[in-house]
CSV table of C-alpha atoms and ligand atoms in Angstrom, one decimal:
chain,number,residue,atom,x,y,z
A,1,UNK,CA,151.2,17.0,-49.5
A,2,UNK,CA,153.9,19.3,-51.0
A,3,UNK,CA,156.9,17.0,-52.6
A,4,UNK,CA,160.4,18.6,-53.0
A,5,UNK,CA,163.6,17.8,-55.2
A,6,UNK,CA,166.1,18.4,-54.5
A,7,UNK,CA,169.7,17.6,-56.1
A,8,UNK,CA,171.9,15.4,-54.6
A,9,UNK,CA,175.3,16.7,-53.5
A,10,UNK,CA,176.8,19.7,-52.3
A,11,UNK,CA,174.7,21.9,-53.6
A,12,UNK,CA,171.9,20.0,-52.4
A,13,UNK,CA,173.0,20.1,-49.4
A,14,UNK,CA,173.3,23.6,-49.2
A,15,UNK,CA,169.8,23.9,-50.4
A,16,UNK,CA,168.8,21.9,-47.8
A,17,UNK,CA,169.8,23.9,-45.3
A,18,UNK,CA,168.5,26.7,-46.6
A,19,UNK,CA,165.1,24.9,-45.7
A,20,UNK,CA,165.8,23.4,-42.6
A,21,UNK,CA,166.7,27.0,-41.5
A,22,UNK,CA,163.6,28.1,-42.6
A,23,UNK,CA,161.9,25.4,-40.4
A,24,UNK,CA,161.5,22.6,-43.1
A,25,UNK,CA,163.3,19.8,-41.6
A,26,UNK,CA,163.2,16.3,-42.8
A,27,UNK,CA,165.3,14.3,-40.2
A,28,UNK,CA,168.1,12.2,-41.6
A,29,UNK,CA,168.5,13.7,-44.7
A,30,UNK,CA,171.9,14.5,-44.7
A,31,UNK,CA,173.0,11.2,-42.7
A,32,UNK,CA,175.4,9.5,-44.6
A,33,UNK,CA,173.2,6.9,-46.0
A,34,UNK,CA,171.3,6.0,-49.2
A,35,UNK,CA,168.0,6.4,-48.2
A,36,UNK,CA,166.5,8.8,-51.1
A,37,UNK,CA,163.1,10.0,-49.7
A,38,UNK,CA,162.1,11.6,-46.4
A,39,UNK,CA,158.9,12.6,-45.1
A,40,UNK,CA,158.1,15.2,-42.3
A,41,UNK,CA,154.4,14.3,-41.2
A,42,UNK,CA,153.8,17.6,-39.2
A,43,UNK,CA,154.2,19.5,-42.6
A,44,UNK,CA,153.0,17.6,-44.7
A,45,UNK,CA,155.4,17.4,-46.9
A,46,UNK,CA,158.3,15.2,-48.6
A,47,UNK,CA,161.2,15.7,-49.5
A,48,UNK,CA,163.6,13.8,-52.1
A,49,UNK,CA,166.9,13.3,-53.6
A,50,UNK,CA,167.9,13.0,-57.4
A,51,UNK,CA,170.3,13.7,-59.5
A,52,UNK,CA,171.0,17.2,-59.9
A,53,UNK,CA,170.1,17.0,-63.9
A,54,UNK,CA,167.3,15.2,-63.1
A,55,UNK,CA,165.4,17.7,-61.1
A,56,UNK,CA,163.6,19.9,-63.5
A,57,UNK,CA,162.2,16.6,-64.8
A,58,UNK,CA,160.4,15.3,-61.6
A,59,UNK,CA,158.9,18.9,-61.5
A,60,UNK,CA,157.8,18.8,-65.1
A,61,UNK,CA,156.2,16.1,-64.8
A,62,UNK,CA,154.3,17.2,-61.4
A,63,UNK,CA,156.1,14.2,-59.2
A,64,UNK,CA,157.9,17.1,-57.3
A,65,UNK,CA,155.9,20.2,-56.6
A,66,UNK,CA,159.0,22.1,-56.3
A,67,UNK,CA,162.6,21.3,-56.4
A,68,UNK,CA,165.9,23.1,-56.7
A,69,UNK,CA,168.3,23.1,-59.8
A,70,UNK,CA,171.1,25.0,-61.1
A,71,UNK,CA,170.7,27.5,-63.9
A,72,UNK,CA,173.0,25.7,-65.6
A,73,UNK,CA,170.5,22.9,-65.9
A,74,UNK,CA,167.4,24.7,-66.1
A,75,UNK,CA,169.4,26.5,-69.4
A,76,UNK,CA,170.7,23.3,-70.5
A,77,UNK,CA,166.7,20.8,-70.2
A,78,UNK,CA,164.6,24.3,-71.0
A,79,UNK,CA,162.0,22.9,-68.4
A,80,UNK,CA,158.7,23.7,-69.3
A,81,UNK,CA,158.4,25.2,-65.2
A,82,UNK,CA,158.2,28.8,-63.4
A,83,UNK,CA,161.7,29.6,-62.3
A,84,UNK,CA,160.6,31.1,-58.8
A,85,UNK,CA,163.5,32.1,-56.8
A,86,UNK,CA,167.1,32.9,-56.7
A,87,UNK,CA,168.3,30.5,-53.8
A,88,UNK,CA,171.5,32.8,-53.7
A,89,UNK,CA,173.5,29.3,-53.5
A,90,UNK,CA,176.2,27.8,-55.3
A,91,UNK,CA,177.5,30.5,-57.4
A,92,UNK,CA,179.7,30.2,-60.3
A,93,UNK,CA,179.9,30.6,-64.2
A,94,UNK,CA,179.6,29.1,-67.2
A,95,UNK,CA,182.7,29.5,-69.6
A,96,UNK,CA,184.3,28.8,-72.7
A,97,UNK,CA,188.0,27.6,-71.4
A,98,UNK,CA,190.6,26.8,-73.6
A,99,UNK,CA,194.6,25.7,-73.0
A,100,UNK,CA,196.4,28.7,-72.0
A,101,UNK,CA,198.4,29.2,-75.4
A,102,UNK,CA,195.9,28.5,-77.5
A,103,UNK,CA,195.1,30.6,-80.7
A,104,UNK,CA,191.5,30.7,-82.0
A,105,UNK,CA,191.5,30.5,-85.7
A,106,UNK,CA,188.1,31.6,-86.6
A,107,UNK,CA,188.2,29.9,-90.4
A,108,UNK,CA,188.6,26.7,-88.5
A,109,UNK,CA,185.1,24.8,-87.4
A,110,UNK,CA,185.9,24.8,-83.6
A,111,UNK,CA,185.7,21.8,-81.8
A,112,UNK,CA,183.9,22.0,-78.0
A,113,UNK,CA,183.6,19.7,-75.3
A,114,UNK,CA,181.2,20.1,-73.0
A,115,UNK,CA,178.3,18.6,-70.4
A,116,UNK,CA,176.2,20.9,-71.9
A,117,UNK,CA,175.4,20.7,-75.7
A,118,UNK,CA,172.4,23.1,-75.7
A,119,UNK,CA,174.2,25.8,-74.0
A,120,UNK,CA,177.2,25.7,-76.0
A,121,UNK,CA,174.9,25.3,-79.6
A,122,UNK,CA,172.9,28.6,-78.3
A,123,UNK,CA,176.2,30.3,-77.0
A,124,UNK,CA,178.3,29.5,-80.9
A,125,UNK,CA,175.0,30.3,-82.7
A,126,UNK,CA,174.7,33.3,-81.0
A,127,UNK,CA,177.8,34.5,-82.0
A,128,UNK,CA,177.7,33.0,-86.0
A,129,UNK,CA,180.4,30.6,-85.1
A,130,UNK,CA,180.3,27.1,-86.4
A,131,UNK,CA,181.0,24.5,-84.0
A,132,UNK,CA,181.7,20.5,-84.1
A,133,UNK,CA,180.1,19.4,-80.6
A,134,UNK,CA,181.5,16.8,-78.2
A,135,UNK,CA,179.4,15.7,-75.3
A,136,UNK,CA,181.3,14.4,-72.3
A,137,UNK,CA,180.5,13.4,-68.6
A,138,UNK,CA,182.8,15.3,-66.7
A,139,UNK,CA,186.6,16.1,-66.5
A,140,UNK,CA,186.0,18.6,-69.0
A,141,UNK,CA,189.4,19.9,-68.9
A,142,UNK,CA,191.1,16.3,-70.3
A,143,UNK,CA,190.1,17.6,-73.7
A,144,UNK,CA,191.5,20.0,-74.8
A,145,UNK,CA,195.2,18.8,-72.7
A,146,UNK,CA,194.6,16.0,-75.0
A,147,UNK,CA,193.5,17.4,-78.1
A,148,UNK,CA,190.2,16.0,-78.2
A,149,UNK,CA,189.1,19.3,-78.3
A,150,UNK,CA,190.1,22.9,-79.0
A,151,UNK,CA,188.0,24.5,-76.3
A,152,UNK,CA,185.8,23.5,-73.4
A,153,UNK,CA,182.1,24.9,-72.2
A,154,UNK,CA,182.1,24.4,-68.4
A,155,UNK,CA,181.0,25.3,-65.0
A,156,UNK,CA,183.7,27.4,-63.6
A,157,UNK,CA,183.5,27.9,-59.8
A,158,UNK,CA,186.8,28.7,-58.1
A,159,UNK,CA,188.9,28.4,-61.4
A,160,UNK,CA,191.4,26.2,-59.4
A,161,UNK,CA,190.9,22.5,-61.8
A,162,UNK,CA,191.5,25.7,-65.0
A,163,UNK,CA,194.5,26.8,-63.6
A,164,UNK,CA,196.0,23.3,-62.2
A,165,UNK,CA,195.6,21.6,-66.0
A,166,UNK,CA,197.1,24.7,-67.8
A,167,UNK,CA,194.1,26.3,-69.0
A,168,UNK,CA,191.9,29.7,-68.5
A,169,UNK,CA,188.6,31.3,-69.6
A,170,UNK,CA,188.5,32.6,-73.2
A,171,UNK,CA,184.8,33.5,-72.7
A,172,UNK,CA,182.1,34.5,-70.3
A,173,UNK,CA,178.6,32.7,-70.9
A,174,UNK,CA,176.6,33.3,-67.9
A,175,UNK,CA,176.2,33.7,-64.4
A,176,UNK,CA,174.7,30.6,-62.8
A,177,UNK,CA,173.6,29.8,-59.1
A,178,UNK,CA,170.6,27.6,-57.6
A,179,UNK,CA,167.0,28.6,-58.5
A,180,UNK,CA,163.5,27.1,-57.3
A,181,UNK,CA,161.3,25.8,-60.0
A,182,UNK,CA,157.9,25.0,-59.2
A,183,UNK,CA,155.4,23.0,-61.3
A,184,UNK,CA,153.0,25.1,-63.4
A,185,UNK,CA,149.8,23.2,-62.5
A,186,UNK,CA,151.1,22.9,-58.8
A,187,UNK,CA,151.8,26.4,-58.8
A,188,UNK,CA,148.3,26.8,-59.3
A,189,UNK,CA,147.0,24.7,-57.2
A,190,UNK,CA,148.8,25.0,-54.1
A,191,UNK,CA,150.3,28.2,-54.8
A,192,UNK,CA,149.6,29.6,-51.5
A,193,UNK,CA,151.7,26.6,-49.4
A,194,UNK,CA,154.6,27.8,-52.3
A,195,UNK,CA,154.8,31.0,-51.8
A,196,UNK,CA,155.2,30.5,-48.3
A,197,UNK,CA,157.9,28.6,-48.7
A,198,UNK,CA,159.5,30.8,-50.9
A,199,UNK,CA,159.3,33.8,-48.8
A,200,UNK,CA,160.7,31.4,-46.0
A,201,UNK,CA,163.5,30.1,-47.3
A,202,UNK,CA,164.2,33.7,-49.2
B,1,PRP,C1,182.9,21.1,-62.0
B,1,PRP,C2,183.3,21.7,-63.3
B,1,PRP,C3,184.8,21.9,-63.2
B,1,PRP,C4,185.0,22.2,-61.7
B,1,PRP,C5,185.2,23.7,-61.6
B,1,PRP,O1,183.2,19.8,-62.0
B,1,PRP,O2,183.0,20.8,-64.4
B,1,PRP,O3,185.5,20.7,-63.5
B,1,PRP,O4,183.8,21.8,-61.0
B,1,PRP,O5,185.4,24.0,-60.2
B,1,PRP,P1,186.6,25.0,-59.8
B,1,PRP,O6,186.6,26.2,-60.7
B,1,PRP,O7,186.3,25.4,-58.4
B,1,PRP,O8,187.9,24.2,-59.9
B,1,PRP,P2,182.7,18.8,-60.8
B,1,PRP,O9,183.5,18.9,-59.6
B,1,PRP,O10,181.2,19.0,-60.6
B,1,PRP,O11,182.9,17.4,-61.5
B,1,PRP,P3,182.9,16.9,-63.0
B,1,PRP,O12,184.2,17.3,-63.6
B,1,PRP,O13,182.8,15.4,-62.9
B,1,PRP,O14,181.7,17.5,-63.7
């Protein structure tokens, strides 16, 4: 039995279809329902949903064989798992945004909000600056139209929430977009049944 993750919401659901396209259909899945794990018999395989920052954990740990994630995530946990595939899906960026008037003074520690400590720490270190970290959950942009912080490390997709709260993109991080990871020791073990998918859904 091969066992997918995949993450709830839209991007999931775009994922999804990638599959079902590619004849891996789990009926029901996106009915408007709770119900979290479907099974298609014929295949052989199961498919579930979790939280979209939860994937690369249930294919660390080998509960999901495969599953899909968003760079942003993968770059973010740092997964011990083989990235596999570009899905091609859910494109945007990861940014350093800040209030559209705003002057960097670079003696200053700067203060960041962001979802995603890890990336922001490796993005500052990179670049030698010092940084005072705030972790949020969401509605990034409140922040810095506050004061809370001085700058923001977000997804940016359409740059539509950026432009409606007053701010734009100081910096570029990185491209992101959906990626299959596999597990390592199921990668090896059913590698054959993976690859098939991969060139399936590719
Ligand atoms: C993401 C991101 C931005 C927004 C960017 O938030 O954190 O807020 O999308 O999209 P845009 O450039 O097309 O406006 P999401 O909708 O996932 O919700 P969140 O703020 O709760 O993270």
């Amino acid at each position: 039995m091969i066992n997918i993750a995949l993450p709830k919401g839209r991007l999931g659901e775009k994922v999804y279809k990638l599959f079902a396209a590619a004849g891996y259909e789990f009926p029901g899945m996106l009915d408007n329902n709770r119900k979290l794990v479907f099974e298609n018999e014929e295949l052989n395989m199961r498919c579930f949903w979790v939280k979209p920052f939860d994937v690369p954990v249930y294919v660390e740990r080998g509960t999901a064989d495969i599953g899909a994630a968003g760079k942003d995530i993968l770059l973010e946990r740092n997964p011990d798992v083989y990235e596999l595939l570009d899905l091609k899906a859910g494109f945007c960026r990861m940014a350093v945004a800040a209030k559209n008037n705003f002057q960097d003074d670079p003696e200053k520690i700067l203060r960041v909000a962001t979802e995603f400590p890890n990336i922001a720490k490796n993005y500052y270190s990179s670049i030698g600056r010092e940084i005072d970290i705030i972790t949020l959950r969401g509605s990034l942009e409140l922040a810095p139209v506050l004061g809370l912080s001085d700058v923001i490390v977000d997804i940016v997709e359409t740059g539509t929430t950026l432009r409606e709260n007053n701010l734009s993109v100081i910096n570029f991080i990185e491209d992101l977009s959906a990626r299959l990871i596999a597990n390592k020791s199921a990668y090896k073990f059913k590698g054959n049944i993976i690859d098939e998918i991969i060139r399936k859904v590719s």
